[in-house]
Coordinates of C-alpha atoms in Angstrom, one line a residue:
X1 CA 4.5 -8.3 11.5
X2 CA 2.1 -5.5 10.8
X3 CA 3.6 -2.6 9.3
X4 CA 1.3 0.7 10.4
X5 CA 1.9 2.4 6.9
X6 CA 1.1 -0.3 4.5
X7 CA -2.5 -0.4 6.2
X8 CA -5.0 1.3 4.6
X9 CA -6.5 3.9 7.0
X10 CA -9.9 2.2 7.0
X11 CA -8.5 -0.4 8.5
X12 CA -6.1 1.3 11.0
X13 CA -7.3 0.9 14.8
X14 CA -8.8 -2.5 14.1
X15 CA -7.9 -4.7 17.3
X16 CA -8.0 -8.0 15.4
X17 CA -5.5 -7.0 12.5
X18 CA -3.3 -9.6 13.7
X19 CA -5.6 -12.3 13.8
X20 CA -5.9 -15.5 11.7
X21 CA -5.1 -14.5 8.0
X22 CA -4.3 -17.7 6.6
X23 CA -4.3 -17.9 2.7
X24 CA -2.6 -19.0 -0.3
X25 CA -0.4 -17.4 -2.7
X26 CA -0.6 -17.6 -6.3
X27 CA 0.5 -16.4 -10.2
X28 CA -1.1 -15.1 -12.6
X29 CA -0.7 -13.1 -15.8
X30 CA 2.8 -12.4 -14.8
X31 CA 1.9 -11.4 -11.5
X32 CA 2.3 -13.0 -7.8
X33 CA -1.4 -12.7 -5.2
X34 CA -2.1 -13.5 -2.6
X35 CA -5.5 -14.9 -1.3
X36 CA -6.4 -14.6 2.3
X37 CA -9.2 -14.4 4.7
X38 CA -9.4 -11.1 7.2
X39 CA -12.1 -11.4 10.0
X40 CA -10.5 -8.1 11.7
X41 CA -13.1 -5.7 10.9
X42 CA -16.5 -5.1 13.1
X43 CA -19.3 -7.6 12.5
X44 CA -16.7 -10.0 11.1
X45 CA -15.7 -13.2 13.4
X46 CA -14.7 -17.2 13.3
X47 CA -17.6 -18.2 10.8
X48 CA -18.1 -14.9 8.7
X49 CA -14.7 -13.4 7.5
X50 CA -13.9 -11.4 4.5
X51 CA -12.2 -12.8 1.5
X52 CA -9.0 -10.4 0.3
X53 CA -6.8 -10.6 -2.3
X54 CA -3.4 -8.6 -2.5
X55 CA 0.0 -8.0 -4.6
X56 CA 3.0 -10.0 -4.0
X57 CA 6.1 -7.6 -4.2
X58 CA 10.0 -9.3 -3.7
X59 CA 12.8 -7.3 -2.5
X60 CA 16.2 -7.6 -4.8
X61 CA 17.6 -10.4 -2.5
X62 CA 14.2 -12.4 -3.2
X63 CA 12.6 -11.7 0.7
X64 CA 9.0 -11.1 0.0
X65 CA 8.0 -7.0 1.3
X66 CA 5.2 -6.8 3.6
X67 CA 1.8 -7.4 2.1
X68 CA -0.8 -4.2 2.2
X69 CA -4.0 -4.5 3.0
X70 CA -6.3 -2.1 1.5
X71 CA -9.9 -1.6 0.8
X72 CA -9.6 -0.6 -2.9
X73 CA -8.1 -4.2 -3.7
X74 CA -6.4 -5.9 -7.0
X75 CA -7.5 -4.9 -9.9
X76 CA -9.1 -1.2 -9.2
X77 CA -6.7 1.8 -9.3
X78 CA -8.1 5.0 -7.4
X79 CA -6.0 8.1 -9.1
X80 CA -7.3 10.1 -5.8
X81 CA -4.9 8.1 -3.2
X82 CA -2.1 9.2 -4.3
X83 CA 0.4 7.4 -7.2
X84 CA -0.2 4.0 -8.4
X85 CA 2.1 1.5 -7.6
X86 CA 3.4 0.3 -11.2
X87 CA 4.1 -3.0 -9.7
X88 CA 0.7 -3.6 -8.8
X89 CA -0.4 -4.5 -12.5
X90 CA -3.2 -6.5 -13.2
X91 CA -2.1 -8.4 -15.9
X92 CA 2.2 -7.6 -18.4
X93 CA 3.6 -9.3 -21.3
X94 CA 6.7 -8.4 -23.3
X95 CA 5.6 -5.4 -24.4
X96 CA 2.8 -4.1 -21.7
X97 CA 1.1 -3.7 -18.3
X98 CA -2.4 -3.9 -17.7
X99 CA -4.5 -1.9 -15.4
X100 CA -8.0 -2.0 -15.3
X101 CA -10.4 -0.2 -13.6
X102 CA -8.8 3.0 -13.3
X103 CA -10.6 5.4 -11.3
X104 CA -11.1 9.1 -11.2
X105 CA -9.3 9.9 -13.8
X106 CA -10.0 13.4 -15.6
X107 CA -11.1 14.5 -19.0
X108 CA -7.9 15.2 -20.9
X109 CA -6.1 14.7 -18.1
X110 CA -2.3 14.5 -18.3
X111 CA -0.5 11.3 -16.1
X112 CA 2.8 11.6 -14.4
X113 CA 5.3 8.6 -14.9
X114 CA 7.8 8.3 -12.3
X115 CA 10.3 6.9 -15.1
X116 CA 13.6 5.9 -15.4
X117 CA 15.3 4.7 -19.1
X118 CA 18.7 3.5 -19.7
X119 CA 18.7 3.9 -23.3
X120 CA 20.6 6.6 -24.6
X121 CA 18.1 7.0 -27.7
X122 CA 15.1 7.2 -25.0
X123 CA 11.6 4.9 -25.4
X124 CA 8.3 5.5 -26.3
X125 CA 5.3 4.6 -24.3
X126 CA 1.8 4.8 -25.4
X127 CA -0.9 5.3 -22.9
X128 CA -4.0 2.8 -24.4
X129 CA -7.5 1.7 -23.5
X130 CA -7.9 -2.1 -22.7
X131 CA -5.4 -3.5 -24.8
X132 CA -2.3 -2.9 -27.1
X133 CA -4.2 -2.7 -29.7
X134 CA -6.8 -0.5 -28.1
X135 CA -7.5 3.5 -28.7
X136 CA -4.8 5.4 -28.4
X137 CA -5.1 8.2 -25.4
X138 CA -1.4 9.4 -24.9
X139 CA 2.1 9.0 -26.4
X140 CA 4.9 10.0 -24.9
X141 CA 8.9 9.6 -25.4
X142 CA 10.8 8.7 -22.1
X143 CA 14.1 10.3 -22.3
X144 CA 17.2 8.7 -21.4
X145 CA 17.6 9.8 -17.7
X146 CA 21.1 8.2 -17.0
X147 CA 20.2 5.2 -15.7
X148 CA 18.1 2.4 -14.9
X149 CA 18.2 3.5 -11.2
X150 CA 17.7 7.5 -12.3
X151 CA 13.8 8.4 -11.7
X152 CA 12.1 11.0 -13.4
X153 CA 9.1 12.7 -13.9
X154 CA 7.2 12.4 -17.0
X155 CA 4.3 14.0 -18.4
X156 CA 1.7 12.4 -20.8
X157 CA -1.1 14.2 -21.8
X158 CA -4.4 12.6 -22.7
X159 CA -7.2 12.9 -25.2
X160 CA -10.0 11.2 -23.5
X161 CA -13.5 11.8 -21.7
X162 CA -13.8 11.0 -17.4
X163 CA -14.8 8.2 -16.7
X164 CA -13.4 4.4 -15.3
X165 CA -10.7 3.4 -17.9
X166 CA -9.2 -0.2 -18.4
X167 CA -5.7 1.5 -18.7
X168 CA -2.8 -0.6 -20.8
X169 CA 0.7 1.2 -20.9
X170 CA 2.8 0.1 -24.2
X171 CA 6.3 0.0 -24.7
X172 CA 6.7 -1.5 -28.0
X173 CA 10.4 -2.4 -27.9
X174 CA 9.6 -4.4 -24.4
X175 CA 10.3 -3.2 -20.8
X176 CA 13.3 -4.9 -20.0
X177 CA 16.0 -2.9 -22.2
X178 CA 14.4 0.2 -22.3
X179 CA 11.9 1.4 -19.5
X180 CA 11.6 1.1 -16.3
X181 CA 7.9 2.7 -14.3
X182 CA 7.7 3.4 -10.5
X183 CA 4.2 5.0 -10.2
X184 CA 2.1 6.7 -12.4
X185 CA -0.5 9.6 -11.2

């Protein structure tokens, strides 16, 4: 079933958006995909369709949520629509999640972490380009906000210039015991 909200408005009104999207599903770099073909928009039909790819998000009781179909895709983040999904990484390990492509983001701009952290002592996250080891563009420490479950907002002020930025988000003493991000914008 097609859920009207997690279609991205460019693709809203399309008649076939229920047709034939047949695909594959996938891992990698810590992540689940999903690999389709979409022939729903104009000009596209049974021998030229588009090729998509998408996140894979479970619920708690392991049902898989709807998939969104969008037209900035896996891999780009556009700061302009509104909070990132945290989930939608490209790539995590132990101790990071990798977003690439990051667009529209400001000179010195500060990003908002919806944030929750259990740990009484709080957690530091560092904001860095590419990789873990990469330039360091913000540092903040997540207080402990009662709870895994207790969301709050979070500034991190940046030292860097606008333009596209491989974001990596660091939490040296790992995500599972200490940090826990909803969005960032």
């Amino acid at each position: 079933m097609i859920e009207p909200e997690l279609v991205s408005p460019a693709f809203r009104g399309i008649e076939n958006l229920r047709h034939d999207r047949h695909g594959n599903f996938f891992t990698g770099n810590n992540q689940w995909f999903y690999a389709f073909n979409d022939k729903g928009r104009p000009g596209r039909g049974e021998f030229f369709r588009d090729s998509c790819l998408s996140y894979v998000h479970f619920r708690e009781d392991g049902s898989m949520e709807p998939i969104r179909l969008d037209s900035t895709g896996v891999g780009q983040y556009d700061l302009t629509q509104g909070p990132v999904d945290a989930r939608d990484f490209f790539a995590a390990g132990d101790t990071f999640l990798s977003f690439p492509n990051v667009y529209n983001l400001k000179k010195n701009a500060s990003l908002l972490f919806l944030a929750a952290s259990g740990n009484p002592k709080g957690t530091e996250l560092e904001v860095r380009e590419k990789t873990i080891d990469g330039p360091l563009l913000g540092k903040i420490s997540v207080p402990f906000t009662g709870g895994w479950d207790q969301f709050r907002t979070i500034e991190c002020g940046l030292i860097n210039t606008a333009r596209v930025y491989n974001l990596c988000l660091v939490c040296r003493s790992g995500w599972k015991s200490n940090l826990t991000i909803q969005s960032f914008s």
